[in-house]
C-alpha cells in the first residue's frame, strides 16, 4: 500500500523534467501556442509580484471558504438532527406508555412523523402523512438513531434528515421515524457560498490593486536609478542617481551606486591627470633632446658635438627610465591581488640590494640580521626597496639606515628606510605618494626624479597586501613598509596534539 501511495503521489524530479520536455516539444511544434504563452507570461517584477500575491491569497481564501462552508454545514445538520432526535424520543416515550394518538403533533422544525410496527403497518403518523403507506427506508436497522436523506414519501427528491428510534409498546415493538427538512441548511449554505465568493472576489481584486500600486511605488525609485545610470556616459561621471528619502534597501542601493560613481569619477580624474602629467614629463625631455640634436646638426665643432651627444644620451636615459616606470605602473594596475607568489627571504634581499648599489653619496647602514620569509615577487620587492633608497639618497644629508624587523604580534615584517634629511610636512605625507607629485624643493630635472618612485613602491606593497607610510620621527624621515608574514606550520608534538583535538 505504501508503494502504491508513493507512485500516486507528487511526481518526482525526473517526471517534472519529462513534463517540461514534453511541453517544450509541444510548443516547438506549435509556434502560435509558444507565442501566446510567451505573451501571457509576466515579464516585469511588478506583474510577477502581483500575480504571486493574488495566487497566494486565492489559495488561502479557497481553503478558508471551504472550511467555513463545511463547518457551517456540519453545524446546521447537527442542529436539525438534534431537533429530530428530540421529537423521536418524545414520540417513543408516548408509544412506550401506550398513549400514541393519530395524528401526531409536529414540533417546530419537524416535517413529518410516522410510527411503524413489526408487520410494517403504520400505527400512527403526523397529519401530513395520514393515510400514506409506510416510508421506504433501508432494512436491517436496529435500535438506535439512523439518518436517511428521504422526502415525505420516502423518495430522495430533496435533502431531508430522518431519524429512527425503536420502542416497545404494550402491543409490540414499533419504529418511530421523524423527518426534518434540510432546506434551511441548504439555503444557508448557498447564501454563505455566494457571500464568500463575492467577498473573496472583492478581497482578491483589492489585494491585486494594492499589490500593483505598492509594487509600482516601491519600484519607481529603481526605475529612476536605472534611467539615470543609463544616461550617464564616460564624460559625465559627476552625475549621481536620485536617492529616496526612505531608509530601506533601495536607498542603500542608490547610496552604493553613488559611491561607485564617485569612485569611477575619481578614477577617471586620476587617469586624466596621469595622462596629462605623463605627457608633460615626456614632452620636456623630448623637447630638450630635439633642441640638442638640432644644435648638434647646425654646428660642426667636435667639442660641441661631444657635449650635445652626451646631453642627448642623458635625456634618452631619462626617457627610457620614465617609459619603464610607466610600463611598470600599467602592470601594477592590471595585476590581480591573488598574484602567484614565491618565497622571498627579505633579509637576503635587503643585503643583496644594498650591496649591488655599490658606492653611493651617503652611507647606508643595514640592520637585517633576522631571516624573514614572505610570499611575494622578488623583482618587485627589490624595486620597492630600490625606490625607497633612491628617494633617501636624494634627500639625506649624510646617512641612511635600513632596518628589517619582525612584528610577531601583528604578523608583519617591518622594513624601515630612514634618512637624516629634512622631515616631510604632515600635509605632504600623502601627496608624495601621488603619481608625478613632487615637492617644491625637488622639481629640478637633475634632483627631483620623475615623481613615480614612491607611488610605485606603495603599489607594490599594496599588491603584497602590505602598506607603505611615512612615520612622524623627529629630525629624520622614515618610510615604513609592513608586509604580512604567513603563519608558521605547526611542528612536532604540537601539530599532532592539535590534529587530535581537531578530530
Coordinates of C-alpha atoms in Angstrom, one line a residue:
X1 CA 0.0 0.0 0.0
X2 CA 2.8 2.4 0.8
X3 CA 4.4 1.8 -2.6
X4 CA 1.0 2.4 -4.3
X5 CA 0.6 5.7 -2.4
X6 CA 4.1 6.8 -3.4
X7 CA 3.5 6.1 -7.0
X8 CA 0.2 8.0 -7.0
X9 CA 1.8 11.0 -5.1
X10 CA 3.6 14.0 -6.4
X11 CA 5.7 13.5 -9.5
X12 CA 9.4 13.1 -9.0
X13 CA 12.1 15.4 -10.4
X14 CA 12.5 13.1 -13.4
X15 CA 8.8 13.3 -14.0
X16 CA 8.9 17.1 -13.9
X17 CA 11.8 17.1 -16.4
X18 CA 9.9 14.8 -18.7
X19 CA 6.8 17.0 -18.4
X20 CA 8.8 20.2 -19.1
X21 CA 10.4 18.5 -22.1
X22 CA 7.0 17.4 -23.4
X23 CA 5.7 20.9 -23.0
X24 CA 8.7 22.4 -24.9
X25 CA 8.3 19.8 -27.7
X26 CA 4.7 20.7 -28.0
X27 CA 5.4 24.4 -28.1
X28 CA 8.2 23.8 -30.6
X29 CA 5.7 22.1 -32.9
X30 CA 3.1 24.9 -32.4
X31 CA 4.8 28.3 -32.7
X32 CA 1.5 30.1 -32.2
X33 CA 0.9 28.5 -28.9
X34 CA 4.5 29.3 -27.9
X35 CA 4.0 32.9 -28.9
X36 CA 0.8 33.0 -26.9
X37 CA 2.4 31.5 -23.8
X38 CA 5.3 34.0 -24.2
X39 CA 2.9 36.9 -24.4
X40 CA 0.9 35.7 -21.4
X41 CA 4.0 35.2 -19.2
X42 CA 4.5 38.2 -17.0
X43 CA 7.9 39.8 -17.6
X44 CA 8.1 42.6 -15.1
X45 CA 8.7 42.3 -11.4
X46 CA 5.6 44.3 -10.7
X47 CA 3.4 41.8 -12.7
X48 CA 5.0 38.7 -11.3
X49 CA 4.7 40.1 -7.7
X50 CA 1.0 40.9 -8.2
X51 CA 0.3 37.5 -9.8
X52 CA 2.1 35.7 -7.0
X53 CA 0.2 37.7 -4.3
X54 CA -3.2 37.1 -5.9
X55 CA -2.5 33.4 -6.4
X56 CA -1.4 33.1 -2.7
X57 CA -4.4 34.9 -1.5
X58 CA -6.7 32.9 -3.8
X59 CA -5.4 29.6 -2.4
X60 CA -5.8 30.8 1.2
X61 CA -9.3 32.1 0.6
X62 CA -10.3 28.9 -1.2
X63 CA -9.1 26.8 1.7
X64 CA -10.7 29.1 4.3
X65 CA -14.0 29.3 2.4
X66 CA -14.2 25.5 2.1
X67 CA -13.5 25.1 5.8
X68 CA -16.2 27.6 6.7
X69 CA -18.8 26.0 4.5
X70 CA -18.0 22.5 5.8
X71 CA -18.2 23.6 9.4
X72 CA -21.4 25.5 8.7
X73 CA -23.0 22.5 7.0
X74 CA -22.0 20.2 9.8
X75 CA -23.3 22.5 12.5
X76 CA -26.6 23.0 10.8
X77 CA -27.1 19.3 10.1
X78 CA -26.3 18.5 13.7
X79 CA -28.9 21.1 14.8
X80 CA -31.6 19.6 12.6
X81 CA -30.7 16.1 13.6
X82 CA -30.8 17.1 17.3
X83 CA -34.3 18.5 16.9
X84 CA -35.5 15.4 15.0
X85 CA -34.0 13.1 17.6
X86 CA -35.6 15.0 20.4
X87 CA -39.0 14.7 18.7
X88 CA -38.5 11.0 18.0
X89 CA -37.6 10.4 21.7
X90 CA -40.8 12.2 22.8
X91 CA -42.9 10.0 20.4
X92 CA -41.1 6.9 21.6
X93 CA -41.9 7.7 25.2
X94 CA -45.6 8.1 24.2
X95 CA -45.5 4.7 22.4
X96 CA -43.9 3.0 25.4
X97 CA -46.6 4.4 27.7
X98 CA -49.4 3.4 25.2
X99 CA -50.5 7.0 24.6
X100 CA -50.0 7.2 20.9
X101 CA -52.6 9.4 19.1
X102 CA -53.1 10.0 15.4
X103 CA -52.4 12.4 14.0
X104 CA -49.2 13.2 16.0
X105 CA -48.4 16.8 16.6
X106 CA -45.3 18.3 14.9
X107 CA -42.8 20.4 16.7
X108 CA -41.0 23.4 15.1
X109 CA -38.5 22.2 12.5
X110 CA -40.1 18.8 12.1
X111 CA -41.6 17.8 8.8
X112 CA -43.3 14.5 9.5
X113 CA -43.6 11.6 12.0
X114 CA -44.5 8.0 11.3
X115 CA -44.7 5.0 13.6
X116 CA -44.5 1.6 12.1
X117 CA -45.0 -1.8 13.9
X118 CA -43.2 -5.1 13.3
X119 CA -45.6 -6.0 10.4
X120 CA -44.6 -2.8 8.7
X121 CA -48.0 -1.3 9.3
X122 CA -48.5 2.4 10.1
X123 CA -49.6 2.7 13.7
X124 CA -49.6 6.5 14.0
X125 CA -48.5 9.4 11.8
X126 CA -48.4 13.2 11.6
X127 CA -51.3 14.9 9.8
X128 CA -49.3 15.3 6.5
X129 CA -48.7 11.5 6.4
X130 CA -52.1 10.3 7.5
X131 CA -53.3 7.6 5.1
X132 CA -49.9 7.2 3.5
X133 CA -48.1 3.9 3.1
X134 CA -45.0 3.2 5.3
X135 CA -41.8 5.0 4.4
X136 CA -39.4 3.2 2.2
X137 CA -36.4 3.0 4.5
X138 CA -33.3 0.7 4.3
X139 CA -33.8 -2.6 6.0
X140 CA -31.6 -4.1 8.7
X141 CA -31.7 -1.1 11.1
X142 CA -31.5 -1.8 14.8
X143 CA -32.4 0.1 17.9
X144 CA -30.7 3.5 17.9
X145 CA -30.6 6.6 15.7
X146 CA -30.4 6.3 12.0
X147 CA -30.4 9.1 9.5
X148 CA -31.6 9.0 5.9
X149 CA -31.9 11.5 3.1
X150 CA -35.6 11.0 2.3
X151 CA -38.6 13.0 1.3
X152 CA -42.0 12.8 3.0
X153 CA -42.9 9.8 0.8
X154 CA -39.7 8.0 1.1
X155 CA -38.1 9.3 -2.1
X156 CA -34.9 11.3 -2.1
X157 CA -36.1 14.3 -4.1
X158 CA -34.6 16.9 -1.7
X159 CA -32.4 16.8 1.3
X160 CA -34.1 15.7 4.5
X161 CA -32.8 14.2 7.7
X162 CA -34.8 11.2 9.0
X163 CA -34.2 9.8 12.5
X164 CA -35.4 6.4 13.5
X165 CA -35.8 5.1 17.1
X166 CA -37.1 1.7 18.1
X167 CA -39.5 1.5 21.0
X168 CA -41.5 -1.2 22.8
X169 CA -45.3 -0.7 23.2
X170 CA -47.9 -2.8 25.1
X171 CA -48.9 -4.3 21.7
X172 CA -45.3 -5.0 20.5
X173 CA -42.2 -3.2 19.1
X174 CA -42.5 -0.2 16.8
X175 CA -40.2 2.1 15.0
X176 CA -40.5 5.8 15.1
X177 CA -39.5 7.9 12.1
X178 CA -39.1 11.6 12.4
X179 CA -38.1 13.7 9.4
X180 CA -36.7 17.2 9.4
X181 CA -36.1 19.2 6.2
X182 CA -32.6 20.4 5.3
X183 CA -33.9 23.2 3.1
X184 CA -32.8 25.8 5.7
X185 CA -29.3 24.3 5.9
X186 CA -29.1 24.2 2.1
X187 CA -30.3 27.8 1.8
X188 CA -27.8 28.9 4.5
X189 CA -25.0 27.0 2.7
X190 CA -25.9 28.5 -0.7
X191 CA -26.1 32.0 0.8
X192 CA -22.8 31.6 2.6
X193 CA -21.1 30.2 -0.5
X194 CA -22.4 33.2 -2.6
X195 CA -21.3 35.7 0.1
X196 CA -17.9 34.1 0.4
X197 CA -17.5 34.1 -3.3
X198 CA -18.3 37.8 -3.5
X199 CA -16.2 38.7 -0.6
X200 CA -13.3 36.6 -1.9
X201 CA -13.5 38.2 -5.3
X202 CA -13.6 41.7 -3.8
X203 CA -10.7 40.8 -1.5
X204 CA -8.7 39.3 -4.3
X205 CA -9.2 42.4 -6.5
X206 CA -8.3 44.6 -3.6
X207 CA -5.1 42.6 -3.0
X208 CA -4.2 42.8 -6.7
X209 CA -4.8 46.5 -6.9
X210 CA -2.9 47.3 -3.7
X211 CA 0.0 45.0 -4.6
X212 CA 0.2 46.5 -8.1
X213 CA 0.2 50.1 -6.7
X214 CA 2.6 49.3 -3.8
X215 CA 5.0 47.4 -6.1
X216 CA 4.9 50.2 -8.6
X217 CA 5.6 52.8 -5.9
X218 CA 8.4 50.7 -4.4
X219 CA 10.0 50.1 -7.9
X220 CA 9.6 53.7 -9.0
X221 CA 13.0 54.7 -7.4
X222 CA 14.6 51.7 -9.0
X223 CA 13.4 52.9 -12.4
X224 CA 14.7 56.4 -11.7
X225 CA 18.1 54.9 -10.8
X226 CA 18.1 52.8 -13.9
X227 CA 17.2 55.7 -16.1
X228 CA 19.9 57.9 -14.6
X229 CA 22.6 55.2 -14.9
X230 CA 21.6 54.6 -18.5
X231 CA 22.1 58.3 -19.2
X232 CA 25.5 58.6 -17.6
X233 CA 28.4 58.5 -20.0
X234 CA 32.1 58.3 -19.6
X235 CA 32.3 62.1 -19.8
X236 CA 29.7 63.0 -17.2
X237 CA 30.6 60.8 -14.3
X238 CA 29.9 63.7 -12.0
X239 CA 26.2 62.9 -12.2
X240 CA 24.5 61.0 -9.4
X241 CA 21.4 58.8 -9.1
X242 CA 18.5 60.1 -7.1
X243 CA 18.4 58.9 -3.5
X244 CA 15.0 58.2 -2.0
X245 CA 14.3 59.6 1.5
X246 CA 13.4 56.2 2.9
X247 CA 15.9 54.1 4.8
X248 CA 15.4 50.8 3.0
X249 CA 17.2 48.5 0.5
X250 CA 16.5 50.8 -2.4
X251 CA 18.0 53.8 -0.6
X252 CA 21.1 51.7 0.2
X253 CA 21.3 50.7 -3.4
X254 CA 21.2 54.3 -4.5
X255 CA 23.9 55.2 -2.0
X256 CA 26.0 52.3 -3.2
X257 CA 25.5 53.4 -6.8
X258 CA 26.5 57.0 -6.0
X259 CA 29.6 55.7 -4.1
X260 CA 30.5 53.6 -7.1
X261 CA 30.0 56.6 -9.4
X262 CA 32.2 58.7 -7.1
X263 CA 35.0 56.1 -7.3
X264 CA 34.6 56.0 -11.1
X265 CA 34.8 59.7 -11.3
X266 CA 37.9 59.8 -9.0
X267 CA 39.5 57.0 -11.1
X268 CA 38.7 58.9 -14.3
X269 CA 40.1 62.1 -12.8
X270 CA 43.3 60.3 -11.8
X271 CA 43.6 58.7 -15.2
X272 CA 43.3 62.1 -17.0
X273 CA 45.7 63.7 -14.6
X274 CA 48.1 60.8 -15.0
X275 CA 47.9 61.1 -18.9
X276 CA 48.4 64.9 -18.6
X277 CA 51.4 64.5 -16.3
X278 CA 52.9 61.7 -18.3
X279 CA 52.6 63.8 -21.5
X280 CA 54.2 66.8 -19.7
X281 CA 57.0 64.6 -18.4
X282 CA 57.6 63.1 -21.8
X283 CA 57.4 66.4 -23.7
X284 CA 60.1 68.2 -21.6
X285 CA 63.0 65.7 -22.3
X286 CA 61.8 65.2 -25.9
X287 CA 61.9 69.0 -26.4
X288 CA 65.4 69.2 -24.9
X289 CA 66.6 66.2 -26.9
X290 CA 65.3 67.7 -30.1
X291 CA 66.9 71.0 -29.3
X292 CA 70.3 69.4 -28.6
X293 CA 70.1 67.4 -31.8
X294 CA 69.2 70.5 -33.9
X295 CA 72.1 72.4 -32.3
X296 CA 74.5 69.5 -33.0
X297 CA 73.3 69.4 -36.6
X298 CA 73.9 73.1 -37.0
X299 CA 77.4 73.2 -35.5
X300 CA 80.4 71.4 -36.8
X301 CA 82.7 71.9 -33.8
X302 CA 83.6 68.4 -32.4
X303 CA 83.7 69.6 -28.8
X304 CA 80.2 71.0 -29.1
X305 CA 79.1 67.7 -30.8
X306 CA 80.5 65.7 -27.9
X307 CA 78.7 67.8 -25.2
X308 CA 75.4 67.8 -27.1
X309 CA 75.6 64.0 -27.7
X310 CA 76.3 63.4 -24.0
X311 CA 73.3 65.6 -23.0
X312 CA 71.1 63.8 -25.6
X313 CA 72.2 60.4 -24.2
X314 CA 71.4 61.6 -20.7
X315 CA 67.9 62.7 -21.8
X316 CA 67.4 59.5 -23.6
X317 CA 68.2 57.5 -20.5
X318 CA 65.7 59.7 -18.6
X319 CA 63.1 58.9 -21.2
X320 CA 63.9 55.2 -21.0
X321 CA 63.6 55.2 -17.2
X322 CA 60.3 57.1 -17.4
X323 CA 58.9 54.7 -20.0
X324 CA 60.0 51.7 -17.8
X325 CA 58.2 53.3 -14.8
X326 CA 55.0 53.9 -16.9
X327 CA 55.0 50.3 -18.1
X328 CA 55.5 49.0 -14.5
X329 CA 52.6 51.2 -13.3
X330 CA 50.4 49.8 -16.0
X331 CA 51.4 46.2 -15.0
X332 CA 50.7 47.0 -11.3
X333 CA 47.3 48.5 -12.2
X334 CA 46.2 45.4 -14.0
X335 CA 47.7 42.8 -11.7
X336 CA 45.3 40.7 -9.7
X337 CA 45.8 40.8 -5.9
X338 CA 45.9 37.0 -5.9
X339 CA 49.3 37.1 -7.5
X340 CA 51.1 33.7 -7.5
X341 CA 53.9 34.4 -5.0
X342 CA 57.1 32.6 -4.3
X343 CA 59.1 32.5 -1.0
X344 CA 61.3 35.6 -0.6
X345 CA 63.9 36.0 2.1
X346 CA 63.7 39.7 3.0
X347 CA 67.0 39.8 4.9
X348 CA 68.9 38.4 1.9
X349 CA 67.0 40.7 -0.4
X350 CA 67.9 43.8 1.6
X351 CA 71.6 42.8 1.9
X352 CA 72.0 42.0 -1.8
X353 CA 70.1 45.1 -2.9
X354 CA 72.2 47.5 -0.8
X355 CA 75.5 45.7 -1.8
X356 CA 74.6 45.7 -5.5
X357 CA 74.2 49.5 -5.5
X358 CA 77.9 50.0 -4.7
X359 CA 79.4 53.3 -3.5
X360 CA 76.8 56.0 -3.1
X361 CA 76.9 59.6 -1.9
X362 CA 75.6 58.8 1.5
X363 CA 76.5 55.9 3.7
X364 CA 73.8 53.1 4.1
X365 CA 73.7 51.1 7.4
X366 CA 71.7 47.8 7.3
X367 CA 70.2 46.1 10.3
X368 CA 68.7 42.9 8.9
X369 CA 70.0 40.0 10.9
X370 CA 66.7 38.3 11.3
X371 CA 65.7 36.0 8.4
X372 CA 62.1 36.7 7.4
X373 CA 60.5 34.8 4.6
X374 CA 57.3 36.0 2.9
X375 CA 55.4 35.1 -0.2
X376 CA 56.0 37.7 -3.0
X377 CA 57.6 38.7 -6.2
X378 CA 61.3 39.2 -5.6
X379 CA 61.8 41.5 -8.5
X380 CA 59.0 43.8 -7.4
X381 CA 60.1 43.8 -3.8
X382 CA 63.6 44.6 -4.8
X383 CA 62.2 47.5 -6.9
X384 CA 60.3 48.7 -3.8
X385 CA 63.5 48.9 -1.7
X386 CA 65.4 50.4 -4.6
X387 CA 62.9 53.2 -5.0
X388 CA 62.9 53.9 -1.2
X389 CA 66.8 54.0 -1.3
X390 CA 66.8 56.3 -4.3
X391 CA 64.4 58.7 -2.5
X392 CA 66.5 58.5 0.7
X393 CA 69.8 59.3 -1.2
X394 CA 68.1 62.2 -2.9
X395 CA 67.1 63.9 0.4
X396 CA 69.6 62.6 3.0
X397 CA 72.3 64.9 4.5
X398 CA 74.8 62.3 5.5
X399 CA 73.4 58.9 6.5
X400 CA 70.7 56.3 5.6
X401 CA 69.6 53.4 7.8
X402 CA 67.7 50.3 6.6
X403 CA 66.2 48.2 9.4
X404 CA 64.3 44.9 9.0
X405 CA 62.4 43.5 11.9
X406 CA 59.5 41.1 12.5
X407 CA 56.4 42.2 14.4
X408 CA 55.2 38.8 15.5
X409 CA 52.3 40.3 17.4
X410 CA 50.6 41.5 14.3
X411 CA 52.2 39.0 11.9
X412 CA 54.1 41.6 9.7
X413 CA 57.6 42.2 8.5
X414 CA 58.6 45.8 9.1
X415 CA 61.1 47.4 6.7
X416 CA 62.2 51.0 7.7
X417 CA 64.2 53.2 5.4
X418 CA 65.4 56.3 7.4
X419 CA 67.3 59.3 6.1
X420 CA 68.6 62.3 8.2
X421 CA 67.2 64.8 5.7
X422 CA 64.5 67.4 6.3
X423 CA 61.3 65.9 7.6
X424 CA 58.2 65.8 5.4
X425 CA 55.3 68.1 6.5
X426 CA 52.2 66.2 7.7
X427 CA 50.1 67.8 4.9
X428 CA 52.5 66.4 2.3
X429 CA 52.8 62.8 3.6
X430 CA 50.1 61.5 1.4
X431 CA 50.7 63.8 -1.5
X432 CA 54.2 62.4 -2.1
X433 CA 52.5 59.0 -3.0
X434 CA 50.5 60.6 -5.8
X435 CA 51.9 59.9 -9.3
X436 CA 54.1 62.6 -10.7
X437 CA 53.8 64.5 -7.4
X438 CA 57.0 66.3 -6.3
X439 CA 57.5 68.8 -3.6
X440 CA 58.7 72.3 -4.5
X441 CA 62.3 71.6 -3.5
X442 CA 62.5 68.5 -5.7
X443 CA 61.3 69.8 -9.0
X444 CA 64.6 70.1 -10.8
X445 CA 65.3 67.6 -13.5
X446 CA 68.6 66.5 -12.0
X447 CA 67.5 66.0 -8.4
X448 CA 63.7 65.6 -8.4
X449 CA 63.2 62.4 -10.4
X450 CA 60.0 61.6 -12.2
X451 CA 57.7 61.5 -9.2
X452 CA 56.8 57.9 -9.8
X453 CA 59.2 56.1 -7.4
X454 CA 57.1 56.4 -4.2
X455 CA 53.8 55.6 -6.0
X456 CA 55.3 52.5 -7.5
X457 CA 56.7 51.4 -4.1
X458 CA 53.3 51.9 -2.5
X459 CA 51.5 49.9 -5.3
X460 CA 54.0 47.1 -4.9
X461 CA 53.3 47.0 -1.1
X462 CA 49.6 47.0 -1.7
X463 CA 49.8 44.1 -4.2
X464 CA 51.6 42.1 -1.5
X465 CA 48.8 43.0 0.9
X466 CA 51.0 45.4 2.8
X467 CA 51.3 49.1 3.5
X468 CA 53.8 52.0 3.0
X469 CA 53.6 55.2 5.0
X470 CA 55.7 58.0 6.4
X471 CA 56.4 58.0 10.1
X472 CA 56.4 61.0 12.3
X473 CA 60.0 60.8 13.6
X474 CA 61.7 64.0 14.9
X475 CA 64.8 65.1 13.0
X476 CA 64.5 62.4 10.3
X477 CA 62.3 60.9 7.6
X478 CA 61.3 57.2 7.9
X479 CA 59.4 55.2 5.3
X480 CA 57.9 52.1 6.9
X481 CA 56.8 49.2 4.8
X482 CA 54.7 46.5 6.5
X483 CA 54.3 43.1 4.7
X484 CA 52.3 40.2 6.1
X485 CA 54.1 37.1 7.3
X486 CA 52.3 33.8 6.7
X487 CA 51.6 31.7 9.8
X488 CA 54.3 29.1 10.5
X489 CA 53.1 25.5 10.2
X490 CA 52.9 23.6 13.5
X491 CA 55.6 21.0 14.1
X492 CA 56.3 18.0 16.3
X493 CA 54.0 17.2 19.2
X494 CA 52.1 20.4 19.0
X495 CA 50.9 19.6 15.4
X496 CA 50.0 16.1 16.5
X497 CA 48.1 17.4 19.5
X498 CA 46.2 20.0 17.5
X499 CA 45.3 17.4 14.9
X500 CA 43.9 15.1 17.5
X501 CA 41.9 17.9 19.0
X502 CA 40.6 18.7 15.6
X503 CA 39.4 15.2 15.2

